[in-house]
Short mmCIF file of C-alpha atoms and ligand atoms in Angstrom, two decimals:
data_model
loop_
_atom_site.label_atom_id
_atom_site.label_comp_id
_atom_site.label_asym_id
_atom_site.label_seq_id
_atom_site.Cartn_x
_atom_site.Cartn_y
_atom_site.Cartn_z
CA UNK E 1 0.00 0.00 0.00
CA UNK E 2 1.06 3.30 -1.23
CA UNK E 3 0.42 7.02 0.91
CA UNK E 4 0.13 9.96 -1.15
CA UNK E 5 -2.55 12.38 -1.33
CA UNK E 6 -3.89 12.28 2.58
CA UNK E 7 -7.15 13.41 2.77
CA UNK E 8 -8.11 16.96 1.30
CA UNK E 9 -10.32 18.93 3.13
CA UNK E 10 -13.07 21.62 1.86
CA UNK E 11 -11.78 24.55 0.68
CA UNK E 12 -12.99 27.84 0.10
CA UNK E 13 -10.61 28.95 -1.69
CA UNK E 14 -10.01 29.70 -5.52
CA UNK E 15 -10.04 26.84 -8.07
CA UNK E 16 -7.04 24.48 -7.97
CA UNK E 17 -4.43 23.50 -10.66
CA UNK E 18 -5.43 20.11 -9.69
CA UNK E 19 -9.28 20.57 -10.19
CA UNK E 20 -8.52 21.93 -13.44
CA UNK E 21 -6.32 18.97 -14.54
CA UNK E 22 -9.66 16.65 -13.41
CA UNK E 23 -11.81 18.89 -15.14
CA UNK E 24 -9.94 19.03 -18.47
CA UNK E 25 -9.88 14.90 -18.29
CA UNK E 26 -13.35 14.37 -17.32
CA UNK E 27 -15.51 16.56 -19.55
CA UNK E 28 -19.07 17.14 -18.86
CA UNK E 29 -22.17 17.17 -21.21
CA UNK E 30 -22.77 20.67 -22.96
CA UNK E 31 -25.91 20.90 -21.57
CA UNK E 32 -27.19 22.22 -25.13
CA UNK E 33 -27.10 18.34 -25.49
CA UNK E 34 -30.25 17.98 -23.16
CA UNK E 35 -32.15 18.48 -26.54
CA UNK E 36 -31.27 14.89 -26.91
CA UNK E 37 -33.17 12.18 -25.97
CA UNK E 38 -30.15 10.21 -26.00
CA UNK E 39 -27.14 11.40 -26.04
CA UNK E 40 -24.46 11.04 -28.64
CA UNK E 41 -21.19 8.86 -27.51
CA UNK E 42 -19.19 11.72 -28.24
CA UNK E 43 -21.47 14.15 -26.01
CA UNK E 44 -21.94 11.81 -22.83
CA UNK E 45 -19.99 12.82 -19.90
CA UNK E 46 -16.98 10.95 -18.58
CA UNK E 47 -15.37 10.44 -15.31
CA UNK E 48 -12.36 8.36 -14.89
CA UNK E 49 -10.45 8.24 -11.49
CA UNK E 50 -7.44 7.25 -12.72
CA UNK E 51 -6.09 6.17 -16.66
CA UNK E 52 -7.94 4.33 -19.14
CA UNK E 53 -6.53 1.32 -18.87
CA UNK E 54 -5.48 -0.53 -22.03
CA UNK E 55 -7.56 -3.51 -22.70
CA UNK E 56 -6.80 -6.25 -25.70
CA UNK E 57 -10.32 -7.63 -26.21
CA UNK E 58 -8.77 -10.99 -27.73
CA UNK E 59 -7.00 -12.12 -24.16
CA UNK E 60 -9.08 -10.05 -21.54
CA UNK E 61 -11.60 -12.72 -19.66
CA UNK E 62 -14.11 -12.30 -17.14
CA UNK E 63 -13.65 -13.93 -13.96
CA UNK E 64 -16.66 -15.17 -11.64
CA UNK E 65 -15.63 -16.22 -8.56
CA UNK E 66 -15.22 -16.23 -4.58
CA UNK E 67 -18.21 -17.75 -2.53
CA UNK E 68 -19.86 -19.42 -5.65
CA UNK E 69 -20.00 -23.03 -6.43
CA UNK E 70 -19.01 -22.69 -10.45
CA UNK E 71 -16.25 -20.06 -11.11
CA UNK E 72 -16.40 -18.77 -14.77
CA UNK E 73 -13.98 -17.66 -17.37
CA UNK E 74 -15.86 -15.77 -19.90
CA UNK E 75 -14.19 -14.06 -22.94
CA UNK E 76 -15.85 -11.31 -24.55
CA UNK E 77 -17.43 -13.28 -27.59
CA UNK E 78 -19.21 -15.65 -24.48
CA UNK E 79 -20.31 -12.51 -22.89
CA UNK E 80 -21.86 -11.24 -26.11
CA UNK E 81 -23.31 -14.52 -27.04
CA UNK E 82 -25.36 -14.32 -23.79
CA UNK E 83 -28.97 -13.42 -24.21
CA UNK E 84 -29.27 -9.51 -24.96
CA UNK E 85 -31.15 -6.51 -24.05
CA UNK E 86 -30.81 -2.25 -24.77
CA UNK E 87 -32.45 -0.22 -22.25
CA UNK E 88 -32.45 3.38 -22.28
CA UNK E 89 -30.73 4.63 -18.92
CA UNK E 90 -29.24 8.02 -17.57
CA UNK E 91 -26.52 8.59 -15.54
CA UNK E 92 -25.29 11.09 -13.29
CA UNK E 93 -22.52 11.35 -11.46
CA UNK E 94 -22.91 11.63 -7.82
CA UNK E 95 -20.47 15.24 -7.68
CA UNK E 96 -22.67 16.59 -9.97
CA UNK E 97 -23.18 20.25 -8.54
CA UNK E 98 -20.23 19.87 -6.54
CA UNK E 99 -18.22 22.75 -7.62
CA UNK E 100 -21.01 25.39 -6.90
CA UNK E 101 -20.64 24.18 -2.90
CA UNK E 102 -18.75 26.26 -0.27
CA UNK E 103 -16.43 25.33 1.18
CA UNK E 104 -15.69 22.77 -2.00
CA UNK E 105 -14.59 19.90 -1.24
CA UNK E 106 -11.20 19.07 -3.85
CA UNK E 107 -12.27 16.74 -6.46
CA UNK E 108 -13.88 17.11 -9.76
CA UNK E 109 -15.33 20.19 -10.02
CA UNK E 110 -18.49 19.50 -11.68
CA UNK E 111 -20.83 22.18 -12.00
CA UNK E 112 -24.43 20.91 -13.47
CA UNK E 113 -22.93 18.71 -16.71
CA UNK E 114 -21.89 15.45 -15.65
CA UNK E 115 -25.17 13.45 -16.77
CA UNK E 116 -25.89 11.84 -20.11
CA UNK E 117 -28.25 8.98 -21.59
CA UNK E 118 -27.30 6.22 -23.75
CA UNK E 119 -29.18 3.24 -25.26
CA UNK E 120 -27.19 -0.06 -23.24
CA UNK E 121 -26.94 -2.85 -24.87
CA UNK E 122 -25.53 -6.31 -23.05
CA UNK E 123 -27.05 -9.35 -20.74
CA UNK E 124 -28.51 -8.83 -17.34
CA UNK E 125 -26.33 -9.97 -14.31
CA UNK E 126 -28.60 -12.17 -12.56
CA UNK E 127 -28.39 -15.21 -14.66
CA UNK E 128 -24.83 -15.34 -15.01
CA UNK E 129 -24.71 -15.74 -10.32
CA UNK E 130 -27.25 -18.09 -10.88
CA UNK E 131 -25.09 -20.20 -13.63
CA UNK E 132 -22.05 -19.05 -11.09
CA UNK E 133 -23.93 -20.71 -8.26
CA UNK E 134 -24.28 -18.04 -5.44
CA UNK E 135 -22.89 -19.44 -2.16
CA UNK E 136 -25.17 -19.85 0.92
CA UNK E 137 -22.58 -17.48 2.72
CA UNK E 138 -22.51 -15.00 0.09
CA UNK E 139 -23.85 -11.36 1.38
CA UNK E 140 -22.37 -9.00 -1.58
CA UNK E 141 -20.46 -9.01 -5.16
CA UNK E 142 -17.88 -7.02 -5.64
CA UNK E 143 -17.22 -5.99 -9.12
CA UNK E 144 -13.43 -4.92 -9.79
CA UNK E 145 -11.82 -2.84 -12.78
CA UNK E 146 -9.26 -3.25 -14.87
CA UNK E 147 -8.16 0.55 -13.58
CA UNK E 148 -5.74 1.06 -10.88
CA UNK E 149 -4.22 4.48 -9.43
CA UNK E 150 -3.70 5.69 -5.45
CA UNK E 151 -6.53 7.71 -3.70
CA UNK E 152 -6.88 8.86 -0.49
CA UNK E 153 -3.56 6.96 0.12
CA UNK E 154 -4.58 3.90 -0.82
CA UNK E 155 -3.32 2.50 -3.81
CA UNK E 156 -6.23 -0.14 -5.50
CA UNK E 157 -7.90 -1.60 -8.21
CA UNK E 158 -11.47 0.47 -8.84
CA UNK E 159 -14.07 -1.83 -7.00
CA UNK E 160 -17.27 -1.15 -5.99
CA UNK E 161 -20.29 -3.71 -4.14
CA UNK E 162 -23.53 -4.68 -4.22
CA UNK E 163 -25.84 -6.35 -2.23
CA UNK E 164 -26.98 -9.68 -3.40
CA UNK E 165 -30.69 -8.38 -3.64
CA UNK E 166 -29.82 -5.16 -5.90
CA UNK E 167 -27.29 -7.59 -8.24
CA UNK E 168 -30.35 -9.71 -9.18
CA UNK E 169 -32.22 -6.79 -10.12
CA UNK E 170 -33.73 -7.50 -14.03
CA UNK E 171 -32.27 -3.83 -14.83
CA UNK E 172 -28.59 -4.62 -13.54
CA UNK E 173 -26.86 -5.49 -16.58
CA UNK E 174 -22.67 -6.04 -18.27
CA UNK E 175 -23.08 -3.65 -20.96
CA UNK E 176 -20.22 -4.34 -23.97
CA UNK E 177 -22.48 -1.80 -26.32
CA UNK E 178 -23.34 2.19 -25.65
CA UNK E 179 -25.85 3.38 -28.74
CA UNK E 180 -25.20 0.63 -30.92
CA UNK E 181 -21.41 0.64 -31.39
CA UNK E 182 -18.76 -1.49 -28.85
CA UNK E 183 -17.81 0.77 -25.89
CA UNK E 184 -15.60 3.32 -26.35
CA UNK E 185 -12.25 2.73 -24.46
CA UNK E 186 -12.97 5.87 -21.84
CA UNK E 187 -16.85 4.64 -21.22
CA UNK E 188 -15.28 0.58 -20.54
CA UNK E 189 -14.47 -1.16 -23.16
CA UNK E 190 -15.18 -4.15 -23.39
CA UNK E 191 -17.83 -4.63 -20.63
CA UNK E 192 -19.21 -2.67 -18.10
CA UNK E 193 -21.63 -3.00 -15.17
CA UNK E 194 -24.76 -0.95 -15.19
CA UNK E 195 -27.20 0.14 -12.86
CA UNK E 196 -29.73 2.34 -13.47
CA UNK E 197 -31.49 4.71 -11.32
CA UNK E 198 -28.16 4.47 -9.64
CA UNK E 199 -25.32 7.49 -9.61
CA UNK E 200 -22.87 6.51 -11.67
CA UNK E 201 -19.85 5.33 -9.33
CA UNK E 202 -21.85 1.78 -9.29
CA UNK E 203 -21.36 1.17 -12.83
CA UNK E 204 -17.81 -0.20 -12.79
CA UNK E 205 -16.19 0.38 -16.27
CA UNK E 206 -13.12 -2.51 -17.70
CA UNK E 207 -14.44 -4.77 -15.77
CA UNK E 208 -12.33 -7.68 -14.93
CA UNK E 209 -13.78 -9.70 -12.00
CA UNK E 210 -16.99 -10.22 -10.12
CA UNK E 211 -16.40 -11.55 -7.17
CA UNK E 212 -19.14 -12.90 -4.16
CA UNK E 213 -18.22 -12.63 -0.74
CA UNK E 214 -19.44 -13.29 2.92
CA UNK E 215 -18.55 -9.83 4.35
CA UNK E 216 -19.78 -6.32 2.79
CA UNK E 217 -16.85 -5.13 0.47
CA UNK E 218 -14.91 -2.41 2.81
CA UNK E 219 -13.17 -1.36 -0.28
CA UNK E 220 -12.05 2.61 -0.67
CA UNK E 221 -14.39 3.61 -3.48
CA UNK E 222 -17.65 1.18 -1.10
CA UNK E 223 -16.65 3.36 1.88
CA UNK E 224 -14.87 6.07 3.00
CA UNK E 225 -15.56 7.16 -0.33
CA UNK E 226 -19.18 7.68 -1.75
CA UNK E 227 -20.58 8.47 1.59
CA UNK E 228 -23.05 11.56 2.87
CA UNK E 229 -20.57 12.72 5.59
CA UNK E 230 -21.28 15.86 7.87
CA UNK E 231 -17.52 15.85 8.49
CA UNK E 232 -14.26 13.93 7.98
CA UNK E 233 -15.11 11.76 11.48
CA UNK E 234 -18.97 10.77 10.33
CA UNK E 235 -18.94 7.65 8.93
CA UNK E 236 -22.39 8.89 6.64
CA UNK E 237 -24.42 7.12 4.57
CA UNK E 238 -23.75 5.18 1.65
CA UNK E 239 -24.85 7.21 -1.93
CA UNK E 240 -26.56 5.34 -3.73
CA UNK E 241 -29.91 6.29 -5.91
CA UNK E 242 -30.17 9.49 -8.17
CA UNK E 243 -31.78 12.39 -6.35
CA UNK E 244 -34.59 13.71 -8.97
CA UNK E 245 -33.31 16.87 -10.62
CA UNK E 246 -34.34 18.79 -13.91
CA UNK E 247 -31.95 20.92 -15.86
CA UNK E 248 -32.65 23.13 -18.80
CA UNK E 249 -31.41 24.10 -22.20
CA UNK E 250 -29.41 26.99 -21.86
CA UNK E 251 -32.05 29.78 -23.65
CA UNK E 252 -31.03 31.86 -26.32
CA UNK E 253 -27.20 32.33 -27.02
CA UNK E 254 -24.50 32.36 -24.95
CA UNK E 255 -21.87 34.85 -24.39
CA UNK E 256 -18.11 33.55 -25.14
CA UNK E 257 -16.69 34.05 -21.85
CA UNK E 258 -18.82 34.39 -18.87
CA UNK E 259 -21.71 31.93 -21.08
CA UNK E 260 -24.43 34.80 -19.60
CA UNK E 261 -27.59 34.37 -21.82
CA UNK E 262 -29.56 36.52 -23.94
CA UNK E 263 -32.32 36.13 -26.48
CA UNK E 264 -34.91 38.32 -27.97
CA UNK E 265 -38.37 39.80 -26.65
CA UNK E 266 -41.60 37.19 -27.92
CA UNK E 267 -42.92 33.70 -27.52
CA UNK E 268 -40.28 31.21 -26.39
CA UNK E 269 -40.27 27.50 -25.59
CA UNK E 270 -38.37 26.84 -22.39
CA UNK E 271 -37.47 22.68 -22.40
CA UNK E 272 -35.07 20.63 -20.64
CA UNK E 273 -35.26 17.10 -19.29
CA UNK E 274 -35.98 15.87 -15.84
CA UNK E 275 -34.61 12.32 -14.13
CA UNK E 276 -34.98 10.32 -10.70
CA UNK E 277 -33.45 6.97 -9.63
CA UNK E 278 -36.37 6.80 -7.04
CA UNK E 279 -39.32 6.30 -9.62
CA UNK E 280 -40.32 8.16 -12.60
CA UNK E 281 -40.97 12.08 -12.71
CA UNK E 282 -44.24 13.02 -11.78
CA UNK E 283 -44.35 16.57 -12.58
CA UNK E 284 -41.63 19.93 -13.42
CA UNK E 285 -42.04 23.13 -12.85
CA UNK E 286 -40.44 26.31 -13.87
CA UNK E 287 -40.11 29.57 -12.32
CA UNK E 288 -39.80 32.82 -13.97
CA UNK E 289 -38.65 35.38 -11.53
CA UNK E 290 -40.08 33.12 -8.67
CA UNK E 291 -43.09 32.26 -10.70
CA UNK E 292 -43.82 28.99 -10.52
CA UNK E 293 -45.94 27.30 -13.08
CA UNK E 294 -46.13 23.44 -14.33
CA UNK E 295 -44.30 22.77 -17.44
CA UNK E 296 -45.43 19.87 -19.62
CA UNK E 297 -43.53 16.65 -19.58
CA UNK E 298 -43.20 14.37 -22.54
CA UNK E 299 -43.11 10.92 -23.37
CA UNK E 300 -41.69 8.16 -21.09
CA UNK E 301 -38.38 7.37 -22.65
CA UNK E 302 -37.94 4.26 -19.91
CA UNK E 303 -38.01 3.48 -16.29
CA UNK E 304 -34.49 4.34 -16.05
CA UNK E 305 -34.45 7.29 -18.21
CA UNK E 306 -34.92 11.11 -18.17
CA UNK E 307 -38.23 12.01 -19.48
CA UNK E 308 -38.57 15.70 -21.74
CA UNK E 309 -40.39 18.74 -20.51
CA UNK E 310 -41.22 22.22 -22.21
CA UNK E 311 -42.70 25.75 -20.99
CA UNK E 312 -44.07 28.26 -23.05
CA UNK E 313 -43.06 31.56 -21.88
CA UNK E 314 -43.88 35.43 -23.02
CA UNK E 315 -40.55 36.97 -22.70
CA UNK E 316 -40.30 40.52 -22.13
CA UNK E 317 -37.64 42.88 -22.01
CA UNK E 318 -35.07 42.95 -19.27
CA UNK E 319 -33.36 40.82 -16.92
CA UNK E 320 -35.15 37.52 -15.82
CA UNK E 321 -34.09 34.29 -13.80
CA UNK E 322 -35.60 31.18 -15.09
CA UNK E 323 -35.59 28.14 -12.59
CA UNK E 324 -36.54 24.71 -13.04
CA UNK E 325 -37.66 22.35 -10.48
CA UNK E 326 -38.57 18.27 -10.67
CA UNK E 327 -40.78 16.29 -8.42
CA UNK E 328 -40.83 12.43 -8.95
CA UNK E 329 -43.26 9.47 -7.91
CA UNK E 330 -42.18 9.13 -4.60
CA UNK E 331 -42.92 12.64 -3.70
CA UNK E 332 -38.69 13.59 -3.55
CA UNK E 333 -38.54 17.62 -4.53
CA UNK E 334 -35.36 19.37 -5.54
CA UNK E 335 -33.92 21.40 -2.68
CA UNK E 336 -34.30 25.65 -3.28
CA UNK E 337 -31.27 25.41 -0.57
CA UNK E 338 -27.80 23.97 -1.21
CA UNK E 339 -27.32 20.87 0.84
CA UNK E 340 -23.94 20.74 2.28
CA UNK E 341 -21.95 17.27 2.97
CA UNK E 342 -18.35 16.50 3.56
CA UNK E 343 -17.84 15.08 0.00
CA UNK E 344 -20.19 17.46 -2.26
CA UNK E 345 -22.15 14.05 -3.29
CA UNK E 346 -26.23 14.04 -4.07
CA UNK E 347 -26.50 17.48 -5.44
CA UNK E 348 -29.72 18.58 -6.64
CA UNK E 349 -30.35 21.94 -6.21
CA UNK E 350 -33.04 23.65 -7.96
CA UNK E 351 -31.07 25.12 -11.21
CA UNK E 352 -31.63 28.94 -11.78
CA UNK E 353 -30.71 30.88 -15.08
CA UNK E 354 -30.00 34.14 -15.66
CA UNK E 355 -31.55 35.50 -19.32
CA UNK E 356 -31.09 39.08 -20.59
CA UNK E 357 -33.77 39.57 -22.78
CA UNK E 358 -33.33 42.59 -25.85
N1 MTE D 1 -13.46 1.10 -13.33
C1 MTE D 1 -14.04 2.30 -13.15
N2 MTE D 1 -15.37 2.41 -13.23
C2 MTE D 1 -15.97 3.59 -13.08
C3 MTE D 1 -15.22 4.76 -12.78
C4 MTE D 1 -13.82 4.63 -12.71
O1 MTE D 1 -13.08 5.61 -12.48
N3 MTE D 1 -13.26 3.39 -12.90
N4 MTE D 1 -15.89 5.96 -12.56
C5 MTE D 1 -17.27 5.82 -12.09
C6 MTE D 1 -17.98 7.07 -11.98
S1 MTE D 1 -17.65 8.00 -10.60
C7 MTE D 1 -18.95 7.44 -12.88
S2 MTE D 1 -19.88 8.83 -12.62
C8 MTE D 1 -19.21 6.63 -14.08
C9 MTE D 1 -19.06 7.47 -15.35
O2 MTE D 1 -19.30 6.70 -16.48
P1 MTE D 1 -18.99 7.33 -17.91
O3 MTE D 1 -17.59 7.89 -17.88
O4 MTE D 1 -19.15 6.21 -18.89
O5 MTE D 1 -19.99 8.42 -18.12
O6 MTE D 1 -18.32 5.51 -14.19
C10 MTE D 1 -18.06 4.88 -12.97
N5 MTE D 1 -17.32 3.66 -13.20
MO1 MO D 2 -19.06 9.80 -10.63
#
């Protein structure tokens, strides 16, 4: 085990060479891309903790093994020979919103972009432990990349857990194909775990190994990391699910530098798309100037996917603040506040915008 970076504490300080160097690596969505119902390959957000790792698809195997009675080899042509299904699913990354925070705590500094939606395409989990033979003793599976770097001091392989119950889930998939073409090598080529309606940390990219075991996984990216913490000495709770949120298209054009918007005087369509991980979205709203009014939501794209929405507004001349807000099945409403916690994770604060209108 390797010590380097101890732990980095909240700053309030100004922006870091080091969050730059994360933030020029790990690009976000443009969020003029929320036009899309699914996102081009080239458009979908990234984050990678450490470096791509290089994968030859002819040698790499997956290995299923620990507390199961069968242990597997599979190479990639078994995996894709596997009975298939796409699904339509959005991810977010659990920083999301993490930059705007303050203090900040030092990682990527996301500000609204890091979400995206892709059409999956691969073979659900749960038959492959069944085929595997879960052990009686088995209480999690630990699913391990291919990626390996230091963090937080602790040099490791990029592994994350889940409980037997949310593996077998029919939506928890290896995905070796993102809108029809083979994974790119940044999104995890050659498989993948998904799992929607979950942030994105769970869905462990190169992956190399699934492994069942009789203790939950105390792994560094299962806990510390990933964790609603009130401090660096609360142990928290675990992140899991996507908090709803709605976002926007960014009205009218931009300015270059500062991206301030402004459009013209007249009828406009306001539309943007809205997501949960705790059920679908039951209704958005949008504020103009503290206005609120219900926008209207369009068609279902999937259980696991964001779902469309649109306002017609009058805009008149002068300075206005558009906000959006989502509420989904279960009753969860976006925050008007920002939450604070220790690692900036679960933001969903109600996006405003600032229009100048000529
Ligand atoms: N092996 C591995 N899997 C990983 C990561 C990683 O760094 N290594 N990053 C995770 C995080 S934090 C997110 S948000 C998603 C991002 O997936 P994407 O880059 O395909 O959008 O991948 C997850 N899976
Ligand atoms: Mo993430």
């Amino acid at each position: 085990m390797v010590t380097s970076t101890p732990t980095l504490e909240p700053t309030a300080g100004e922006l870091t060479f080091e969050e730059l160097q994360l933030a020029a690596r790990n690009r976000g969505m443009p969020l003029e891309a929320l036009r899309y119902d699914v996102s081009p390959a080239g458009l979908h957000y990234l984050l990678i903790h450490f470096d791509i790792p290089a994968v030859d698809a002819a040698t790499w195997r997956l290995k299923v093994g620990g507390r199961v009675r069968n242990p597997l080899e599979l190479s990639l042509e078994q995996v894709r020979s596997r009975p298939s299904q796409t699904i339509t699913v959005t991810l977010e990354c659990a920083g999301n919103g993490r930059a705007r925070l303050s203090p900040r705590p030092l990682s990527q500094p996301w500000l609204v972009e890091a979400v995206s939606t892709a059409e999956w395409t691969g073979t659900k989990l749960g038959p492959l432990l069944e085929e595997a033979g879960l052990g009686p003793d088995a209480v999690e599976v630990v699913f391990t990349g291919a990626d390996r770097g230091i963090q937080g001091g602790v040099e490791q392989d990029y592994a994350r857990s889940l409980t037997i119950a949310d593996a077998m889930r029919p939506e928890v998939m290896l995905v070796h194909a993102m809108n029809g073409e083979p994974l790119q090598p940044q999104h995890g080529f050659p498989l993948r775990l998904l799992v929607p309606g979950w942030y994105g940390m769970t869905s462990v990219k190169w992956l190399s190994s699934i492994e069942a075991i009789a203790e939950p996984f105390q792994g560094y990216q299962q806990t510390p990391a990933y964790h609603y913490q009130r401090d660096a000495d609360d142990p928290g709770q675990p992140v899991t699910r996507i908090r709803v949120r709605a976002l926007m298209v960014p009205p009218g054009i931009p300015d270059f530098f500062s991206r301030r918007r402004f459009l013209d005087a007249g009828p406009i369509q306001v539309g943007g798309r809205a997501w949960s991980g705790a059920g679908p979205v039951a209704r958005v709203e949008v504020a103009v100037d503290g206005h609120w009014s219900d926008a209207k939501l369009g068609p279902p794209l999937g259980d696991f996917a964001w779902r469309s929405w649109s306002f017609d507004w009058q805009a008149t001349p002068g300075e206005h603040e558009l906000a959006c807000r989502a509420t989904d099945a279960a009753g969860n409403v976006q925050p008007s506040e920002q939450p604070w916690n220790y690692q900036g994770v679960g933001n969903n604060l109600i996006q405003q915008v600032a229009v100048a209108v000529r």
